[in-house]
Amino acid sequence: MAQHVVATVDQIPPGQRLLVQVNGREIGIFNVEGEYFAVGNRCPHEGASLCNGRIVGLVEATGPGDYQFSRRGELLRCPWHGWEFDLRTGRSWCEPDRTKVRSYELKVKSGGALIEGELRAETFQVTIDKQYVVLEV
Amino acid sequence: MSTVELDRPRGSNYKLKVIDCDIHPAMTSWTEVHPYLEARWIEHLTVYGSHLRHAFSEALTHPRMSPDAARIDAYPEEGGPPGSSLELMKKQHLDPNGIEVGMLIPLRWNPGSQRNLDLGVALTRAMNTWQVERWVKQEPRLRASVLVAQEDTVASVAEIDARGGDPNFTQVLILPKTDEPLGRRRYWPIYEAAVRNKLPITIHVGGTNGHPSTGGGWTSYYMEEHHSVAQTMQAVVASLVFEGVLERFPELRVVIMEGGLGWVPSLNARMDKHWSRLRSEVPHVKKPPSEYVREQVWFSTQPMEEPATSAELIDLFDRIGWDRLLFSTDYPHWDFDDPRYAFRANLTQTQREQLLYENARKFYRLD
């Protein structure tokens, strides 16, 4: 497991996403109301670039005509066939055990901590006064 | 239960070689067809517009999952609807998916469903030329389809005869929501002209004829309506069989496009069962209906069935006939099938090549 500095916190505002390449893998980083999540850019169904999909909430119903909308911005919907994936787990809503996208550990760390830990980012100039999104692969 | 994993590199060593039987080209602007349309009809469209058998004539009969029923990654950067940019089509589809030949299925304007028959006929002529000028001449991998306004049989026959023999065109295209079931005799001159010009008839889902989208009436939900294509296509196949079209035109070859596959064996079995009891009502149907289907009807694969096991899909292909299946993607629509992952079955390399390429090569006589 290596840690990769992939972005500064302010590069991905809430509700936004950033596609990064780590070890040849395309990974989407999502900011959901200040929490960061990372999933592979590959829909497990037919291989679409999943991270170009719409970010949506969860619509449920206890019965016909009685619906609830929750978890705004926490689901990612595939740009092709519309499969919904939970950004927190990578699991699809309809087949959570069978159809899931890989999700990755993300941490937010300060530049100071990164420099002390001798972490190097290939594409980032890490400075003490900034916050960074760090991906574990 | 297995876990679906596509977590492997996108570029694979396996070289794809594909004939895509269903690509939807779109117009950047609806005026794109004007250079091929008589001034009288340009003015007509400005003054009166298009007139289909449903409200909001430039909309679809039912809201789709996404605008233009398109993949949301298929919008060209330079603007315009999905399917309108040849460059994006090459970059996103033809090149990476190994498409050696792609059949154009234009749906915009819906000329076969125009209530004003003369406008419909003028639009078919214009859109047929548009396909050649705007697409086929710019991209040699693409082929055009002869659009006809099927409710005007005389004009349809003239258009088929005008395009017949032109190698830019591979088939005659009709949408199945016609005024009457497609087997009715009013449409027979179209089949006769297709046979005379050695062109298959392709029936791609769509059209607006004013009838409810399902046998049970108008639906509430898109998801509910989306299933109706299977009903519609079953009605088309039954009509072609029982009205005697396939008997009368033994050289006629029909493609059922985007109508699904799972229903084909059950329809065949049901038709055969009834034929053995009720044959005398339709004495012109001289052999079991499934034999006509097996000999004269082909099916495009998208949207591919996704049964739980490989064996079920293999069994389905066995029952329909492996040589009757034509691979299609439906690019750029939302239910696009990727040639790498569409078939969730353990196929041999020969079977895969047959489905993705060989069947269509033989069917469209592409040598």
XYZ file of C-alpha atoms in Angstrom:
504
model
C 0.000 0.000 0.000
C 1.605 3.251 -1.098
C 0.306 6.740 -0.491
C -0.081 9.137 -3.378
C -0.705 12.833 -3.115
C -3.240 13.435 -5.868
C -4.644 16.917 -5.322
C -4.857 19.896 -3.070
C -8.091 20.123 -1.152
C -9.129 23.330 -2.915
C -8.815 21.666 -6.331
C -11.993 19.671 -5.627
C -14.752 21.864 -4.152
C -17.849 20.223 -2.624
C -19.993 18.511 -5.252
C -17.074 18.359 -7.682
C -14.796 15.588 -8.852
C -11.302 15.122 -10.233
C -10.030 12.276 -12.382
C -6.459 11.225 -11.554
C -4.049 8.571 -12.791
C -2.249 6.470 -10.210
C -0.108 3.475 -11.196
C -1.804 3.446 -14.583
C -5.270 3.352 -13.054
C -7.844 6.046 -13.615
C -9.466 6.976 -10.345
C -12.166 9.547 -9.661
C -11.914 11.653 -6.491
C -15.232 13.046 -5.284
C -15.907 15.721 -2.691
C -19.278 15.084 -1.052
C -19.999 17.969 1.328
C -16.373 18.055 2.483
C -15.867 14.293 2.621
C -13.632 12.755 -0.022
C -14.234 9.428 -1.780
C -12.344 7.633 -4.540
C -13.595 5.003 -6.994
C -12.162 3.422 -10.134
C -13.153 4.985 -13.447
C -14.533 1.759 -14.823
C -18.120 0.663 -14.663
C -18.171 -3.045 -13.681
C -21.143 -3.607 -15.966
C -19.822 -2.797 -19.459
C -16.721 -0.719 -18.856
C -17.924 2.867 -19.310
C -15.873 5.710 -17.834
C -17.945 5.725 -14.702
C -16.591 8.926 -13.194
C -18.117 10.986 -16.016
C -21.534 10.003 -14.725
C -24.025 12.210 -12.923
C -23.719 12.646 -9.173
C -27.137 11.996 -7.704
C -28.956 11.365 -4.446
C -30.879 8.319 -3.299
C -34.563 8.066 -4.168
C -36.468 5.430 -2.215
C -40.106 4.705 -1.488
C -41.824 2.937 1.379
C -44.696 2.292 -1.024
C -46.229 3.603 -4.236
C -46.709 7.348 -4.050
C -44.597 7.767 -0.931
C -41.043 8.585 -1.776
C -38.013 9.847 0.097
C -34.980 11.607 -1.233
C -31.813 11.433 0.835
C -28.037 11.200 0.651
C -27.826 14.042 -1.834
C -24.683 13.809 -3.964
C -23.533 10.457 -2.541
C -24.350 8.239 -5.507
C -22.695 8.114 -8.904
C -24.777 7.131 -11.899
C -23.055 5.474 -14.878
C -23.091 7.653 -18.022
C -24.242 4.722 -20.164
C -26.813 2.451 -18.564
C -27.529 4.381 -15.395
C -26.300 1.908 -12.750
C -26.134 3.728 -9.391
C -23.026 3.286 -7.247
C -22.630 4.322 -3.629
C -19.576 6.597 -3.494
C -18.945 5.531 0.117
C -18.597 1.830 -0.683
C -18.372 1.403 -4.460
C -21.336 -0.970 -4.311
C -24.150 -0.731 -6.829
C -27.568 -0.078 -5.378
C -29.294 -2.940 -7.216
C -26.620 -5.639 -6.939
C -24.422 -4.540 -4.028
C -22.624 -7.877 -3.639
C -22.193 -8.717 -7.274
C -21.694 -5.460 -9.157
C -19.336 -3.029 -7.480
C -16.602 -0.657 -8.453
C -13.334 -0.609 -6.560
C -13.192 2.123 -3.940
C -9.964 3.464 -2.453
C -8.855 4.824 0.900
C -8.497 8.598 0.939
C -7.100 10.851 3.606
C -6.704 14.572 3.895
C -3.283 15.508 5.252
C -1.494 18.748 5.828
C 1.599 19.650 3.875
C 3.556 19.663 7.127
C 2.637 16.073 7.930
C 3.479 14.991 4.414
C 6.910 16.567 4.430
C 7.705 15.141 7.871
C 6.628 11.716 6.671
C 8.946 12.118 3.687
C 6.103 11.589 1.282
C 6.822 12.692 -2.221
C 4.267 13.581 -4.827
C 5.464 13.285 -8.388
C 3.269 16.026 -9.717
C 2.801 18.225 -6.659
C 4.942 20.726 -4.964
C 3.960 19.999 -1.362
C 4.013 23.037 0.867
C 3.491 23.184 4.610
C 0.532 25.523 4.618
C -1.804 23.531 2.390
C -4.133 20.533 2.797
C -3.732 17.561 0.439
C -5.845 14.650 -0.698
C -3.817 11.460 -0.265
C -4.836 8.215 -1.933
C -3.763 4.791 -0.757
C -3.214 2.228 -3.511
C -22.512 -15.991 -7.239
C -19.621 -14.446 -9.093
C -18.494 -10.870 -8.763
C -18.371 -8.838 -11.918
C -14.883 -7.455 -12.293
C -13.777 -5.293 -15.162
C -10.809 -3.981 -13.261
C -8.328 -4.641 -15.998
C -6.603 -2.415 -18.543
C -8.828 -0.867 -21.162
C -6.478 -1.534 -24.066
C -6.334 -5.281 -24.586
C -4.191 -7.432 -26.822
C -7.304 -8.820 -28.417
C -7.941 -6.959 -31.669
C -11.604 -6.222 -32.063
C -13.118 -6.628 -35.500
C -16.724 -5.563 -35.502
C -19.599 -4.760 -37.811
C -21.998 -2.504 -35.929
C -25.491 -2.804 -37.367
C -27.040 0.081 -35.433
C -25.434 3.536 -35.240
C -27.611 6.618 -34.871
C -26.362 9.707 -36.674
C -27.885 13.042 -35.649
C -28.005 16.521 -37.124
C -26.123 19.361 -35.467
C -29.058 21.524 -36.400
C -32.296 20.456 -37.988
C -31.522 22.783 -40.878
C -28.709 20.412 -41.825
C -31.124 18.629 -44.126
C -32.089 21.831 -45.972
C -29.502 21.548 -48.775
C -31.217 18.327 -49.850
C -34.786 19.501 -49.381
C -36.904 21.393 -51.917
C -37.587 25.070 -51.055
C -41.280 24.259 -50.792
C -40.633 21.930 -47.840
C -38.140 24.185 -46.115
C -40.818 26.835 -46.102
C -43.440 24.316 -45.007
C -41.318 23.312 -42.026
C -40.877 26.974 -41.103
C -44.581 27.779 -41.364
C -46.231 24.537 -40.209
C -43.476 22.321 -38.811
C -43.385 18.587 -38.478
C -46.692 16.824 -37.818
C -46.610 13.460 -36.098
C -49.383 11.556 -34.353
C -48.524 12.812 -30.913
C -48.251 16.063 -29.046
C -45.063 18.097 -29.037
C -44.124 16.825 -32.448
C -40.414 17.372 -32.039
C -40.326 15.405 -28.786
C -40.266 11.668 -28.230
C -43.507 9.847 -27.395
C -42.276 9.234 -23.881
C -39.535 10.979 -21.883
C -36.360 8.920 -22.120
C -33.914 8.190 -19.331
C -31.692 10.923 -20.693
C -32.171 13.620 -23.349
C -32.149 12.197 -26.885
C -31.965 8.773 -25.163
C -28.215 9.339 -25.260
C -25.169 8.309 -23.293
C -24.252 11.398 -21.322
C -20.608 11.048 -22.363
C -21.563 11.328 -26.049
C -22.133 15.086 -26.255
C -19.661 16.717 -28.668
C -17.508 19.438 -27.088
C -18.315 21.760 -29.953
C -22.058 21.494 -29.225
C -24.844 19.669 -31.002
C -26.634 16.491 -29.948
C -24.976 13.100 -29.418
C -24.359 11.404 -32.747
C -23.891 14.669 -34.645
C -20.082 14.759 -34.595
C -18.261 12.389 -36.914
C -14.981 13.177 -35.149
C -16.363 12.156 -31.754
C -17.993 9.084 -33.286
C -14.594 8.016 -34.632
C -12.715 8.815 -31.438
C -15.261 7.407 -29.019
C -16.685 4.516 -30.978
C -15.438 3.522 -34.445
C -11.715 3.523 -33.613
C -11.557 2.073 -30.072
C -14.291 -0.479 -30.673
C -12.806 -1.887 -33.866
C -15.795 -0.979 -36.030
C -14.919 -1.948 -39.595
C -18.391 -1.268 -40.968
C -21.213 0.657 -39.302
C -24.819 0.842 -40.454
C -26.482 4.230 -40.061
C -29.998 4.222 -38.642
C -31.242 7.850 -38.705
C -34.256 8.443 -36.489
C -34.632 12.241 -36.486
C -37.569 13.798 -38.309
C -39.286 10.402 -38.230
C -40.253 10.752 -41.920
C -42.163 7.456 -42.020
C -44.573 8.748 -39.378
C -45.234 12.201 -40.835
C -48.964 12.709 -41.301
C -48.306 14.920 -44.289
C -47.250 12.172 -46.686
C -45.618 14.508 -49.201
C -43.494 16.037 -46.457
C -42.554 12.554 -45.237
C -41.548 11.486 -48.723
C -39.511 14.675 -49.265
C -37.753 14.098 -45.919
C -36.850 10.512 -46.815
C -35.271 11.655 -50.086
C -33.394 14.457 -48.345
C -32.214 12.334 -45.436
C -31.079 9.555 -47.732
C -28.868 12.010 -49.615
C -27.824 13.594 -46.305
C -26.584 10.223 -45.016
C -24.375 9.787 -48.071
C -23.043 13.352 -48.233
C -22.643 14.067 -44.537
C -21.521 10.613 -43.343
C -20.658 7.896 -45.843
C -18.566 10.111 -48.124
C -16.712 11.459 -45.088
C -16.190 8.087 -43.412
C -15.835 4.991 -45.589
C -16.659 2.658 -42.683
C -20.248 3.894 -42.620
C -23.211 2.765 -44.741
C -26.590 4.394 -45.241
C -30.113 2.987 -44.925
C -32.874 3.789 -47.402
C -35.523 5.613 -45.414
C -39.028 5.288 -46.821
C -42.356 6.897 -45.956
C -44.084 3.517 -45.870
C -47.643 4.894 -45.796
C -47.067 6.149 -49.352
C -46.216 2.877 -51.042
C -45.764 4.313 -54.538
C -43.252 6.910 -53.352
C -41.495 4.309 -51.174
C -41.035 1.995 -54.139
C -39.682 4.873 -56.231
C -37.154 5.736 -53.530
C -36.028 2.107 -53.151
C -35.603 1.813 -56.919
C -33.701 5.132 -56.987
C -31.229 3.975 -54.309
C -31.039 0.310 -55.279
C -27.653 -0.650 -56.655
C -25.951 2.250 -54.876
C -23.311 0.581 -52.669
C -23.643 3.372 -50.103
C -26.970 1.817 -49.061
C -27.254 -1.608 -47.454
C -30.913 -1.873 -46.427
C -34.386 -0.345 -46.382
C -35.334 1.078 -42.989
C -38.862 1.093 -41.564
C -39.953 1.906 -38.010
C -42.575 -0.579 -36.761
C -45.193 1.883 -35.462
C -46.965 1.973 -38.802
C -50.592 2.786 -39.608
C -51.379 -0.926 -39.956
C -49.394 -4.057 -39.068
C -46.495 -4.362 -41.477
C -47.709 -7.606 -43.013
C -50.791 -5.947 -44.553
C -50.957 -6.021 -48.337
C -50.778 -2.234 -48.684
C -47.056 -2.556 -47.806
C -46.262 -5.464 -50.126
C -44.976 -3.337 -53.020
C -42.232 -2.151 -50.634
C -41.162 -5.739 -49.980
C -41.295 -6.521 -53.673
C -39.071 -3.499 -54.420
C -36.628 -4.493 -51.667
C -36.293 -7.995 -53.095
C -35.939 -6.605 -56.630
C -33.101 -4.361 -55.447
C -31.532 -7.089 -53.285
C -31.945 -5.016 -50.134
C -33.067 -6.396 -46.778
C -35.839 -4.680 -44.813
C -34.689 -3.521 -41.404
C -37.312 -2.766 -38.793
C -35.840 -0.641 -36.007
C -37.906 0.232 -32.933
C -39.692 3.555 -33.129
C -42.273 5.467 -35.078
C -45.442 7.133 -33.911
C -48.748 5.872 -35.256
C -51.079 7.125 -32.550
C -51.688 3.673 -31.075
C -50.778 3.181 -27.407
C -47.239 2.027 -26.847
C -48.357 -1.287 -25.344
C -51.201 -3.719 -25.908
C -52.421 -2.704 -22.455
C -52.500 1.018 -23.202
C -50.272 3.989 -22.501
C -47.755 3.477 -19.736
C -46.855 5.747 -16.837
C -43.134 5.136 -16.716
C -40.311 5.035 -19.212
C -39.125 1.758 -17.754
C -42.572 0.300 -18.353
C -42.726 1.665 -21.890
C -39.190 0.501 -22.675
C -40.356 -3.120 -22.561
C -43.005 -2.469 -25.183
C -40.502 -2.816 -28.034
C -40.633 -6.586 -27.518
C -44.427 -6.607 -27.874
C -44.262 -4.425 -30.944
C -41.667 -6.607 -32.617
C -43.619 -9.783 -31.841
C -46.639 -8.205 -33.520
C -44.493 -7.322 -36.549
C -43.063 -10.834 -36.884
C -46.483 -12.459 -36.463
C -47.954 -10.095 -39.042
C -45.226 -10.842 -41.594
C -45.783 -14.570 -41.073
C -49.568 -14.790 -40.946
C -50.366 -12.208 -43.607
C -48.187 -14.318 -45.870
C -45.405 -11.820 -46.625
C -42.629 -14.307 -45.939
C -44.423 -16.947 -48.022
C -45.107 -14.549 -50.902
C -41.520 -13.166 -50.926
C -39.215 -16.082 -50.116
C -36.168 -13.974 -50.965
C -37.179 -11.214 -48.554
C -34.761 -10.858 -45.651
C -35.902 -8.992 -42.550
C -33.907 -7.632 -39.614
C -35.660 -7.022 -36.309
C -33.510 -4.316 -34.779
C -33.292 -3.427 -31.082
C -36.334 -5.467 -30.160
C -34.648 -7.892 -27.758
C -34.153 -11.629 -28.215
C -35.533 -13.539 -25.251
C -39.060 -13.596 -26.677
C -38.106 -15.140 -30.018
C -38.196 -18.839 -28.998
C -41.481 -18.441 -27.133
C -43.120 -16.600 -30.030
C -41.951 -19.298 -32.436
C -43.247 -22.070 -30.201
C -46.594 -20.372 -29.709
C -47.038 -19.652 -33.411
C -46.178 -23.255 -34.307
C -48.588 -24.620 -31.736
C -51.430 -22.494 -33.027
C -50.559 -23.204 -36.635
C -50.959 -26.935 -36.051
C -54.533 -26.265 -34.890
C -55.668 -23.201 -36.822
C -53.726 -23.560 -40.057
C -56.852 -23.703 -42.183
C -57.614 -20.067 -41.338
C -54.380 -19.039 -43.064
C -53.821 -21.734 -45.711
C -51.238 -19.482 -47.409
C -48.960 -20.148 -44.428
C -47.715 -23.455 -45.773
C -45.193 -24.492 -43.169
C -44.750 -24.026 -39.421
C -44.265 -20.291 -38.725
C -40.942 -20.845 -36.976
C -39.515 -22.107 -40.260
C -40.254 -18.805 -41.979
C -38.650 -16.955 -39.085
C -35.611 -19.227 -39.072
C -35.071 -18.736 -42.804
C -35.952 -15.082 -43.359
C -35.637 -13.128 -40.122
C -32.452 -11.889 -38.459
C -32.137 -10.145 -35.095
C -29.775 -7.418 -33.937
C -28.246 -8.112 -30.538
C -28.529 -4.839 -28.614
C -29.895 -4.415 -25.979
C -28.318 -7.738 -25.149
C -30.156 -10.028 -22.762
C -28.261 -10.490 -19.484
C -29.409 -13.788 -17.960
C -27.894 -15.044 -14.731
C -25.850 -17.784 -16.358
C -23.805 -18.213 -19.491
C -25.693 -21.413 -20.275
C -28.989 -19.544 -20.576
C -27.565 -17.164 -23.138
C -25.982 -19.994 -25.132
C -29.305 -21.828 -25.067
C -31.081 -18.711 -26.333
C -28.636 -18.349 -29.226
C -29.005 -22.057 -30.014
C -32.756 -21.662 -30.228
C -32.726 -18.524 -32.365
C -29.850 -19.688 -34.562
C -26.297 -18.394 -34.199
C -26.221 -17.312 -37.828
C -29.276 -15.061 -37.349
C -27.685 -12.685 -34.825
C -26.244 -9.347 -35.957
C -24.150 -7.399 -33.478
C -25.203 -3.821 -32.810
C -24.225 -1.140 -30.306
C -26.939 1.529 -30.624
C -24.253 4.223 -30.333
C -24.730 6.938 -29.003
C -27.848 5.881 -27.139
C -27.909 5.182 -23.424
C -28.368 1.437 -23.675
C -25.252 1.076 -25.837
C -23.609 -2.370 -25.863
C -19.821 -2.574 -25.773
C -18.520 -5.328 -28.081
C -16.088 -6.490 -25.372
C -18.674 -7.056 -22.671
C -22.075 -7.366 -24.334
C -22.152 -11.166 -24.350
C -22.087 -12.498 -20.791
C -21.386 -16.010 -21.941
C -18.429 -18.288 -22.384
C -18.046 -17.966 -26.126
C -15.400 -19.570 -28.270
C -13.307 -17.251 -30.393
C -15.141 -18.542 -33.470
C -18.530 -17.843 -31.911
C -17.464 -14.356 -30.879
C -16.189 -13.547 -34.367
C -19.369 -14.914 -35.871
C -21.532 -12.676 -33.696
C -19.410 -9.547 -33.935
C -18.469 -9.733 -37.595
C -19.088 -12.761 -39.789
C -22.874 -12.887 -39.628
C -23.241 -9.253 -40.673
C -20.566 -9.598 -43.347
C -22.512 -12.420 -44.936
C -25.903 -10.842 -44.374
C -24.986 -7.491 -45.915
C -22.851 -9.186 -48.590
C -19.883 -7.002 -47.761
C -17.283 -8.783 -49.843
